[in-house]
XYZ file of C-alpha atoms in Angstrom:
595
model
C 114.059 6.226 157.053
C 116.023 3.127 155.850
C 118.358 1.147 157.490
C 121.441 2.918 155.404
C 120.049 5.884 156.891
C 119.372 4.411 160.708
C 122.976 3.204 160.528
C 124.487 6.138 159.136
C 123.122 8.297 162.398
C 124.306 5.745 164.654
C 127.656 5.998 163.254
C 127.826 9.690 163.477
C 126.818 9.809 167.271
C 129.051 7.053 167.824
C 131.984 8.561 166.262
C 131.809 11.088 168.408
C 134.806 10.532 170.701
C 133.646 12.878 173.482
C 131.100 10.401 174.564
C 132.266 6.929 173.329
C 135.220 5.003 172.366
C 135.276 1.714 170.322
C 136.362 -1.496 172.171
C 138.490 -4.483 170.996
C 136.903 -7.230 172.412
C 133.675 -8.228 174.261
C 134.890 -6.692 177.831
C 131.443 -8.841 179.566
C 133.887 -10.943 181.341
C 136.564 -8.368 182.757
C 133.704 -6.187 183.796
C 131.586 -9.197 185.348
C 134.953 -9.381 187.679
C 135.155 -5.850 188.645
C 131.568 -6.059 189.492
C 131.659 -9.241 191.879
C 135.103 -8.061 193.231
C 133.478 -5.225 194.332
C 130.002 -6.377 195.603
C 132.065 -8.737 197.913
C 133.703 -6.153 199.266
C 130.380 -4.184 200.061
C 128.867 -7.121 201.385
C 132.272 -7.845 203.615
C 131.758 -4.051 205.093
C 128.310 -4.762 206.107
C 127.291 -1.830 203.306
C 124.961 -4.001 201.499
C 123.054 -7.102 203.033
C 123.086 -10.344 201.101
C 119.896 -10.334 199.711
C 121.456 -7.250 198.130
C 124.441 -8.576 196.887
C 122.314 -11.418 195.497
C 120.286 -8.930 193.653
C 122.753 -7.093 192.108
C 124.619 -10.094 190.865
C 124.095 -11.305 187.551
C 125.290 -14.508 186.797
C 124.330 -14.854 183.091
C 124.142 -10.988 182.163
C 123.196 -9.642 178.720
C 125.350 -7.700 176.419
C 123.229 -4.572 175.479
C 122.579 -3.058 172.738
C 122.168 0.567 171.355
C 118.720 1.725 169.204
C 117.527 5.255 168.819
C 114.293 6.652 167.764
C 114.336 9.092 165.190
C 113.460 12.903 166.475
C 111.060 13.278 163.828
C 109.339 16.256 165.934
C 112.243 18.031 165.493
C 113.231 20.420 163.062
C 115.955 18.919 160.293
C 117.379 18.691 157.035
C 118.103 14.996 155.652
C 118.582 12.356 158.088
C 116.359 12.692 161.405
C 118.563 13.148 164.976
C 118.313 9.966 166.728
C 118.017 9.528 170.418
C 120.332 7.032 171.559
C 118.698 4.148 173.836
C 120.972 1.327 175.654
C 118.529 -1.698 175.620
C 120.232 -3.191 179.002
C 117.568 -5.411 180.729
C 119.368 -8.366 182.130
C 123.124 -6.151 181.758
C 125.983 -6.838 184.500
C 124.707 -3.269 185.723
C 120.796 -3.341 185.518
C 120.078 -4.434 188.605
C 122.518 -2.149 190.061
C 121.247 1.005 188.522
C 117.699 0.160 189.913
C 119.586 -0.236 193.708
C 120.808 3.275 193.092
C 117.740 4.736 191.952
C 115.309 3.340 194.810
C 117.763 5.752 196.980
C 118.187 8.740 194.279
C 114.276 8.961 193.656
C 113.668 10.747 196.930
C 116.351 13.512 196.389
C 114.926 14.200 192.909
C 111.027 14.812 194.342
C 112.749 17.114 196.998
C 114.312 19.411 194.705
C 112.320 22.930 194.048
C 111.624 22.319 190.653
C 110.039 18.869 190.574
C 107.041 18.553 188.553
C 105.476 14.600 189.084
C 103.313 14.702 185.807
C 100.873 16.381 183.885
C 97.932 16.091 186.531
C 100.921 17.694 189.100
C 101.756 20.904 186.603
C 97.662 21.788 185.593
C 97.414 21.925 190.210
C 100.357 24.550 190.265
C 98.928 26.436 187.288
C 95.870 27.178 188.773
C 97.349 28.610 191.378
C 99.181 30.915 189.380
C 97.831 34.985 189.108
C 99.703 36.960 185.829
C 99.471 40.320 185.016
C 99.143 41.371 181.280
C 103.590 42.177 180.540
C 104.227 38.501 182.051
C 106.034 35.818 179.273
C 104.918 32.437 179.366
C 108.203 30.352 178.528
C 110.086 26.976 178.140
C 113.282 25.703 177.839
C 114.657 22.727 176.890
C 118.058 20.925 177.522
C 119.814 19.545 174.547
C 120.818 15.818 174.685
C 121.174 16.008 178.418
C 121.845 12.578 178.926
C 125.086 12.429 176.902
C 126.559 15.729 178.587
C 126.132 15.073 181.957
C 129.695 14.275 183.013
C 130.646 11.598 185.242
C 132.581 13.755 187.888
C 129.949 16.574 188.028
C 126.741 14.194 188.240
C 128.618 12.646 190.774
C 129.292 15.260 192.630
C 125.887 16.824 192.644
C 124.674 13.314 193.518
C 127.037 13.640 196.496
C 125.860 16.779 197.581
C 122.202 16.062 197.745
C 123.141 12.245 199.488
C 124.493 14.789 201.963
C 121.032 15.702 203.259
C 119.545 12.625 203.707
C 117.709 11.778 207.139
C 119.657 8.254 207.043
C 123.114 6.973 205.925
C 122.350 3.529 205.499
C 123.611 2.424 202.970
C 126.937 4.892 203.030
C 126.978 7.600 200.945
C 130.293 5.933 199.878
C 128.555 3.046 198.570
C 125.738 4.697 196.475
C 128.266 6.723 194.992
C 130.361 3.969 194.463
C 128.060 1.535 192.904
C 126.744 4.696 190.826
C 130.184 5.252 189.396
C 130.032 1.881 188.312
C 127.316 1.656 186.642
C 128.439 5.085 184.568
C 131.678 3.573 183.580
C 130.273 -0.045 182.942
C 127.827 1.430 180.695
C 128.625 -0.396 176.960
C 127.013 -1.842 174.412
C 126.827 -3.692 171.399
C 126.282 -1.787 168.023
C 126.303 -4.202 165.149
C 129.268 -6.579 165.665
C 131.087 -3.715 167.314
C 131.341 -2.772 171.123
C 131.449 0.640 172.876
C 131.776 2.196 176.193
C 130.060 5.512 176.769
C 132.393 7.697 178.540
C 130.609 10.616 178.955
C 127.149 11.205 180.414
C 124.592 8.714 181.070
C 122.305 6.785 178.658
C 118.816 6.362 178.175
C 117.452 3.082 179.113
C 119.388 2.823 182.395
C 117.369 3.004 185.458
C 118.856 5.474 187.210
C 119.640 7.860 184.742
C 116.320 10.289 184.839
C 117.513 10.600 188.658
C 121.325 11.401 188.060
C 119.833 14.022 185.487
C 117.705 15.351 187.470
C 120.192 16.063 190.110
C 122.754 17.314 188.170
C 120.436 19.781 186.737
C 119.172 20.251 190.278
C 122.714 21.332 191.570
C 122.981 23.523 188.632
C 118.927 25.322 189.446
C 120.728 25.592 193.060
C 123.868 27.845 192.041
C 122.669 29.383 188.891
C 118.874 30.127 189.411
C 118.094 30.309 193.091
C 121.355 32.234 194.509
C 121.120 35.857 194.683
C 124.384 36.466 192.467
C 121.942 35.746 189.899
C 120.922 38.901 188.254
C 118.069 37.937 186.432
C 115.932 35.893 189.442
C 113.693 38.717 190.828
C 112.529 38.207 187.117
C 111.341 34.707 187.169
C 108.503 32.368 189.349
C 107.178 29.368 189.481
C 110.123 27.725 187.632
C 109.253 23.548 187.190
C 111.388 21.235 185.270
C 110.260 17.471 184.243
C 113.805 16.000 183.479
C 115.233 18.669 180.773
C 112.074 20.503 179.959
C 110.966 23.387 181.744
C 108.279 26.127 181.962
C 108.133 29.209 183.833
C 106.652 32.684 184.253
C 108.745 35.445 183.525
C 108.124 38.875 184.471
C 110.909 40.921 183.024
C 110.928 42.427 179.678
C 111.840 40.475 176.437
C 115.109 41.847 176.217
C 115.848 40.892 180.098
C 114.494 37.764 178.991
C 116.938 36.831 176.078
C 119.700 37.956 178.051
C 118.738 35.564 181.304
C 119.130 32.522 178.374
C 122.057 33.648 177.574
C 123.557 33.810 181.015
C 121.711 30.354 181.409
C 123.874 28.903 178.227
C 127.260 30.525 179.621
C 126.643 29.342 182.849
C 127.881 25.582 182.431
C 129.800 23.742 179.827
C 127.739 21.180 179.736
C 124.153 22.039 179.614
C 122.947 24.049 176.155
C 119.548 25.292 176.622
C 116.596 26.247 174.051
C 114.039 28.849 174.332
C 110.485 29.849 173.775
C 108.421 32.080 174.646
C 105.070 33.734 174.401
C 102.749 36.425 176.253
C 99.653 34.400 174.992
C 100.329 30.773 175.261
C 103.310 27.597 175.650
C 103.129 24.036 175.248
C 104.841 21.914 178.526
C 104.503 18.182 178.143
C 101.158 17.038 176.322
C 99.173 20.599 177.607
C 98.948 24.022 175.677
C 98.622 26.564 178.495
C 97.442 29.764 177.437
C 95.764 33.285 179.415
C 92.337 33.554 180.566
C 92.304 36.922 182.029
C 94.477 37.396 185.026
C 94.649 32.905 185.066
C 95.889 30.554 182.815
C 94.270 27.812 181.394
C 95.317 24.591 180.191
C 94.123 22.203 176.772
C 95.156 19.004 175.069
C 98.697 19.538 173.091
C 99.596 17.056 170.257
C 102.339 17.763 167.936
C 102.092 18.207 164.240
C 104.677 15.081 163.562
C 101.750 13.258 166.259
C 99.638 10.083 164.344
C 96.427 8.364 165.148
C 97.928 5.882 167.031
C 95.395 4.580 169.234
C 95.373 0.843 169.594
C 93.120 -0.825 166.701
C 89.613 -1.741 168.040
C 90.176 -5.208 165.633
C 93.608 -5.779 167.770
C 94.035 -9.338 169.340
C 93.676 -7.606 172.868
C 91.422 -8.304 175.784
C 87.716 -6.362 175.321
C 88.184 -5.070 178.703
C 91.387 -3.573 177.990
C 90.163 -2.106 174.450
C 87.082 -0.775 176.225
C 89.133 0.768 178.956
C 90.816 3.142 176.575
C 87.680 5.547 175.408
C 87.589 5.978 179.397
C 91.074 6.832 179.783
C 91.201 8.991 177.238
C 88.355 11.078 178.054
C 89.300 10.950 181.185
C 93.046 12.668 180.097
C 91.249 15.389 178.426
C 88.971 15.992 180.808
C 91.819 16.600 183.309
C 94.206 18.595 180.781
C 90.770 20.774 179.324
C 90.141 23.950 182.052
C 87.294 25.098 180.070
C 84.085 22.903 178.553
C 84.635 24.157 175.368
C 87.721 23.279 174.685
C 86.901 19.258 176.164
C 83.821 19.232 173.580
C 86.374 20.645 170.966
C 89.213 18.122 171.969
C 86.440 15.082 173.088
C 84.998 15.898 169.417
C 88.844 15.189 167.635
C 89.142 12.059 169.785
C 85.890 10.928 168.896
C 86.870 10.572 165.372
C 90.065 9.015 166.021
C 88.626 5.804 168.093
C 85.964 6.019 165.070
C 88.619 5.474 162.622
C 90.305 2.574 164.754
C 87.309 1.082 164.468
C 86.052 1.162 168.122
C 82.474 0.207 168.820
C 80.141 3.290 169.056
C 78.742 2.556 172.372
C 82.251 2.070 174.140
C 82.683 5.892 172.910
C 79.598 7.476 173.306
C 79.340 6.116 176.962
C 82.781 6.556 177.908
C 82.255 10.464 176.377
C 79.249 10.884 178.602
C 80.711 9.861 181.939
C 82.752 12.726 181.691
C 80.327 14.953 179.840
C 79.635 15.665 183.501
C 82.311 15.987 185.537
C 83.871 19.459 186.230
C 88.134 19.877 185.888
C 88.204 20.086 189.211
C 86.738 16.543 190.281
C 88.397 14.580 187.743
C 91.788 16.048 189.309
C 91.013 14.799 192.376
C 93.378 11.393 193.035
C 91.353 8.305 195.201
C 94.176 6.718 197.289
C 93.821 2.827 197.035
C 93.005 0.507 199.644
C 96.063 -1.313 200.963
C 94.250 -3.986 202.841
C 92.290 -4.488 198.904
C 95.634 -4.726 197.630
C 95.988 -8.316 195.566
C 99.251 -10.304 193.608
C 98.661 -10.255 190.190
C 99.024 -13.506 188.177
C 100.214 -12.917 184.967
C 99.710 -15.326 181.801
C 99.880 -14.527 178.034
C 96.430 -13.673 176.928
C 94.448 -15.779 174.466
C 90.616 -16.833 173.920
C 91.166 -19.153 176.805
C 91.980 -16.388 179.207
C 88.764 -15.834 180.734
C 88.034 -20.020 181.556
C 91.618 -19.715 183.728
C 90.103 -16.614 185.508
C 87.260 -18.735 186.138
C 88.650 -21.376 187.052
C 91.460 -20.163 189.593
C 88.691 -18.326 190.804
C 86.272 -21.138 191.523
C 88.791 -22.866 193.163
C 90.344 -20.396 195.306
C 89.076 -21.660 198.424
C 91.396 -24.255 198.196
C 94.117 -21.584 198.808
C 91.883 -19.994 201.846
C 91.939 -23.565 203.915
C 95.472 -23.896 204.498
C 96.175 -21.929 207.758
C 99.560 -21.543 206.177
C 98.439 -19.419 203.509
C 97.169 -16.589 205.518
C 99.022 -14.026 203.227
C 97.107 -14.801 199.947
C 93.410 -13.580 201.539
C 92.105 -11.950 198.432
C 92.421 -14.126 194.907
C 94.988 -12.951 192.724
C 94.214 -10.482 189.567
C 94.704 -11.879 186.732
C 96.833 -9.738 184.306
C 96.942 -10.514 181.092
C 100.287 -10.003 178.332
C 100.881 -9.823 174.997
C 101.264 -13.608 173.151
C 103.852 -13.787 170.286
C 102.692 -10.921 167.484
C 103.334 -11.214 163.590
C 107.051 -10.385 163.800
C 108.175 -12.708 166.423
C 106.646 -15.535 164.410
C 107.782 -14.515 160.843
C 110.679 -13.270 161.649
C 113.704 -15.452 162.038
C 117.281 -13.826 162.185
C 118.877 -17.024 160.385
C 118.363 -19.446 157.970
C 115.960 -22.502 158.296
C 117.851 -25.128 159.797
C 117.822 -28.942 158.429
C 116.719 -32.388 160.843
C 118.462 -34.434 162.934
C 121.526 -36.568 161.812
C 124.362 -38.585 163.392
C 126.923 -37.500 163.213
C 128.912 -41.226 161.971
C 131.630 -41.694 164.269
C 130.859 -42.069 168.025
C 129.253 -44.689 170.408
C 125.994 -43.071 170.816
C 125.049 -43.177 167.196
C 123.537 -46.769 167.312
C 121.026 -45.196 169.764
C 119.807 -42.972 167.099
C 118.609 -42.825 163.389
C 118.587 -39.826 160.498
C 115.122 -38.574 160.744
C 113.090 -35.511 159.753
C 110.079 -36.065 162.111
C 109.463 -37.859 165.459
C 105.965 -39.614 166.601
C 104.114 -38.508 169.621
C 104.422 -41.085 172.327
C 100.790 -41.271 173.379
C 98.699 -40.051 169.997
C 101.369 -41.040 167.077
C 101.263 -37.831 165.589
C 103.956 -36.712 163.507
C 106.273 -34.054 164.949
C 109.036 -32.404 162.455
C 112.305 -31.328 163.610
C 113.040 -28.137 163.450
C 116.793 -27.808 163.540
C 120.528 -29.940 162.444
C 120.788 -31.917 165.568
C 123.293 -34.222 165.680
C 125.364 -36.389 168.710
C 127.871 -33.131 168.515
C 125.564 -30.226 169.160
C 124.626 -28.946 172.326
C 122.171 -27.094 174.298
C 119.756 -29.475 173.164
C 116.189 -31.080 173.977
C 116.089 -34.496 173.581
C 113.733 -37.657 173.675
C 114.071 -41.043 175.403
C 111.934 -43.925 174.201
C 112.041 -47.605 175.428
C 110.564 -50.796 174.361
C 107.256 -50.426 176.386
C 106.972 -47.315 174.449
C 107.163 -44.294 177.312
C 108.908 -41.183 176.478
C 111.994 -39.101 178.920
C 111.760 -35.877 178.137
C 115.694 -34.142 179.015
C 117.988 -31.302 178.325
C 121.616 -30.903 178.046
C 124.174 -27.679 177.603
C 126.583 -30.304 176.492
C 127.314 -32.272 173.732
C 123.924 -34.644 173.364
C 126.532 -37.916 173.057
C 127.742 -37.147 176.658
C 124.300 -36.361 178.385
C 122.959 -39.713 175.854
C 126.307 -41.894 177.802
C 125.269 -41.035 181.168
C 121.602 -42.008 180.882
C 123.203 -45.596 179.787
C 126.103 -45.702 182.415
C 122.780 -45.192 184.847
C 120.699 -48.135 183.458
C 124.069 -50.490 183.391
C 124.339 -49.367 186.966
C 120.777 -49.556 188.069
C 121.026 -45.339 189.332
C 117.696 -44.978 192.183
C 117.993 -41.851 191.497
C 117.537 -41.419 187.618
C 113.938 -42.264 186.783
C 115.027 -44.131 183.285
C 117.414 -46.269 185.039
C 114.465 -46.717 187.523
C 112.367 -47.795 185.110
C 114.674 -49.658 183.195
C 115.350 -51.868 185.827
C 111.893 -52.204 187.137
C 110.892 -53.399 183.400
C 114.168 -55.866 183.081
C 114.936 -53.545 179.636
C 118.620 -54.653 178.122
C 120.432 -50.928 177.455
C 120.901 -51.613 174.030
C 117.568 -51.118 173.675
C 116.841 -47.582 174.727
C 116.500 -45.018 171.437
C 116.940 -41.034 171.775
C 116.169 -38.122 169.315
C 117.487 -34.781 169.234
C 113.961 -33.200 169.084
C 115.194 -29.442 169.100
C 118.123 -27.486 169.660
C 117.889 -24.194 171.702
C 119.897 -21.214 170.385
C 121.625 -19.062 173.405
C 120.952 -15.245 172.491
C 123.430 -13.516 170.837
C 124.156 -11.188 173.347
C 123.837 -13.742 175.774
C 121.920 -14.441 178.863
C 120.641 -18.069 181.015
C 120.649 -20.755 178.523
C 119.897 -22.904 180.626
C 116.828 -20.825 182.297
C 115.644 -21.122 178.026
C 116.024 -25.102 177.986
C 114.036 -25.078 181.166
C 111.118 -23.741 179.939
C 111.570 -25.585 176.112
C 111.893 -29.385 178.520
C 108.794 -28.540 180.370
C 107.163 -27.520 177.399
C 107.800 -30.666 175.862
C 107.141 -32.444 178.514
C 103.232 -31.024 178.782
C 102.935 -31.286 175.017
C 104.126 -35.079 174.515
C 102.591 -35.705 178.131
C 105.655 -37.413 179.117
C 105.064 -37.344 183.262
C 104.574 -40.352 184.984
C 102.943 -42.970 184.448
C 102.501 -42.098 181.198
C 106.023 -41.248 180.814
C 109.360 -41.281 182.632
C 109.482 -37.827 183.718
C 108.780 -37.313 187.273
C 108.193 -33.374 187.462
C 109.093 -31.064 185.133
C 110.357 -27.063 186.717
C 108.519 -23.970 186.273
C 110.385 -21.653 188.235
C 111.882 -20.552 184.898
C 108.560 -19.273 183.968
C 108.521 -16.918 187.113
């Protein structure tokens, strides 16, 4: 698909006015006010605690932005459907949606239907005993997402708060707060906002639970009550969001006529069918008859590719030889019989062989399982909470393994303060993924020029034109990469004096303002800014103290903490051009903003 293409769908869904409406301006502000207005007033009732309210408020909150994968699985002529995803981590209403979910999870793995995963549907199937006339069948939901409406998900999310064990918080609140976040929910699409008003949207925590009550209600009048004519037909019915299997034992005609009461039943929900007598496909398993039982194998989809992470991949070994294990492991879970896990262990064989996995990582990860029975690898080992440890997370590279060994060594530095009692076990050290290909090629503007005065203020005698600076302790040369001059803002900067030490700084504002308050400190001897200190301590005339605009820092573009960004760009500097006393003038650089 090409971008013409990718755009083109996007335009059609969002044309749509049933679901969205095109906004004027960027509403971030406006809604940022409802929000607080509203939190306050929770927080004032005693409905939320203040931990709470400082959770759910986001000072420098993202604009999102709509994607959607292509459906490529699905059947179509032309231009693939695309599923519409709101990218919204670090939205006014992220934070939010996760408050409402941590107390909507619990009513969706009550309802009759729930299904956890894969390893949760294979245990009910073998419990299951089918005669010979019995259908096996599925169903899906179309787009349920978009066509859940806001005053029936509500409601549904109402009634189930209804039978909860505890009312704190309100029911009023959740409910409340959920609205919100339904009628908060827009987005950036190009240089164009929207506001989804209609459904939910993929991407926001809570919408899998809002879903899955709505369609919950909807199981609870139209499939469990008696009025329904078809239900002496139908057992073990399970649903996993908007796909669900079950065992029908009418007859085929009964059958199509139960999905068409199912499709009349709401005005909202639009169901598929399929069905079989010999076998289905639910989730990633093909289930299938074995005599009066049904058995269960590995499912992939034609449109499926071999995309198994590439054995040559800059990724930790122990991760890369993890994966043979959890992949036999899968199969050996979803496979009921032995032949079909040699059949299926045979396929993935060849697929790690043609990522270019090391023969020995698959041969003994296939053997480990070679002999273990269905049965024992469904069997779930509860972890230890007292062996529970904090993970410490850095960005992986060939140095990884000497700051394991090294936090490690050191650890019982940790264990002698009485006042660390809480930190018993050392931390595991989690590795993520460092800067790939695209983040370093690709740049979404043009490259910018070095720094210049700009000719007509005070603070340009304090400066020069230059391309490059000179690292303060080695001399290397260090180009500028960005048009930095007295005028721009959001800027890193360096301080130099006679003796030759370095100031690392930042500023959001104009670099002439932050560059006249570090010389109204020296003229006025500040204690409390270490270049005045310094200054003073090393009788250094003002006029003598240079500055360069080393890099500018560009705020995202749907926004966010700048100043979180310049944070972590001054104490990089900082470390690089070892600016920290004594060698430099910095005192301590901050790396909360790494957290």
């Amino acid at each position: 698909m090409d971008r013409t293409s990718y755009e083109w769908e996007i335009r059609r869904q969002l044309d749509n006015t049933t679901f969205y409406k095109k906004l004027q301006h960027n509403p971030t502000a406006e809604f940022k006010a409802k929000i607080k207005a509203q939190l306050d007033a929770l927080l004032h009732s005693d409905n939320i605690s203040k931990r709470e309210h400082a959770f759910m408020t986001v000072d420098s909150p993202v604009i999102p932005v709509l994607y959607t994968l292509p459906k490529i699985h699905k059947a179509y002529t032309g231009v693939p459907p695309g599923r519409p995803i709101v990218a919204a981590i670090g939205s006014l209403t992220e934070n939010i949606s996760a408050f409402v979910d941590y107390f909507l999870q619990p009513l969706v793995t009550s309802l009759p239907s729930y299904v956890k995963d894969t390893v949760d549907c294979i245990k009910m199937l073998q419990t299951i005993e089918i005669s010979n006339d019995v259908f096996l069948v599925t169903m899906d939901i179309e787009s349920l997402y978009t066509n859940v409406p806001f005053i029936g998900g509500l409601q549904a999310a109402e009634h189930f708060l209804n039978l909860r064990s505890t009312c704190i918080p309100s029911k009023q609140c959740i409910v409340d707060l959920m609205e919100t976040v339904l009628k908060v929910n827009y987005f950036l699409f190009g240089s164009d906002f929207y506001l989804q008003i209609s459904g939910t949207s993929m991407g926001s925590k809570m919408a899998p639970s809002f879903a899955s009550l709505f369609c919950g209600y909807f199981e609870q009048e139209y499939i469990w009550k008696e009025h329904n004519p078809y239900l002496q037909y139908i057992t073990h019915w399970r649903r996993y969001i908007d796909d669900i299997f079950f065992v029908w034992r009418g007859t085929e005609n009964q059958l199509k006529l139960f999905h068409t009461y199912m499709n009349t039943s709401s005005p909202n929900l639009r169901f598929t069918m399929e069905f079989s007598t010999h076998q289905m496909s639910f989730l990633d398993i093909l289930i299938y008859r074995d005599g009066n039982k049904l058995g269960t194998t590995l499912y992939r989809k034609a449109t499926d590719r071999n995309s198994i992470l590439h054995g040559q991949s800059y990724h930790p070994v122990p991760l890369k030889k993890s994966l043979p294990i959890s992949q036999f492991s899968r199969i050996r879970r979803i496979c009921s019989s032995d032949e079909d896990f040699y059949t299926q262990s045979d396929d993935l064989e060849r697929r790690f062989r043609e990522r270019q996995y090391k023969l020995d990582w698959i041969s003994s990860a296939r053997r480990r399982f070679e002999g273990i029975s269905q049965a024992g690898c469904l069997q779930t080992s509860k972890k230890d909470p007292a062996e529970q440890r904090l993970n410490c997370i850095v960005q992986y590279s060939p140095l990884g393994h000497r700051f394991k060994s090294i936090l490690h060594k050191h650890w019982h530095i940790i264990n002698s303060d009485p006042t660390l009692t809480c930190f018993s076990l050392p931390p595991r050290v989690v590795f993520k993924r460092p800067p790939n290909l695209r983040n370093l090629l690709v740049r979404a503007h043009h490259p910018r020029q070095p720094e210049h005065r700009c000719g007509h203020c005070a603070q340009c005698n304090f400066t020069s034109k230059t391309k490059f600076f000179h690292h303060p302790l080695t001399g290397k040369k260090m180009y500028i990469k960005g048009v930095i001059t007295c005028n721009t803002n959001n800027v890193i900067y360096m301080l130099r004096c006679p003796c030759g030490l370095a100031y690392i700084g930042k500023t959001t504002r104009c670099l002439k303002t932050r560059i006249a308050e570090h010389r109204s400190n020296i003229r006025n001897q500040d204690d409390k800014s270490p270049v005045a200190i310094h200054f003073t301590k090393a009788a250094h005339n003002v006029s003598t103290l240079r500055y360069t605009g080393i890099e500018q820092v560009k705020p995202p573009s749907r926004g966010g903490d700048i100043n979180a960004l310049l944070l972590r760009r001054e104490a990089y500097w900082i470390y690089t051009l070892g600016t920290l006393s004594p060698r430099g003038m910095n005192e301590e650089f901050d790396l909360r903003p790494f957290l």
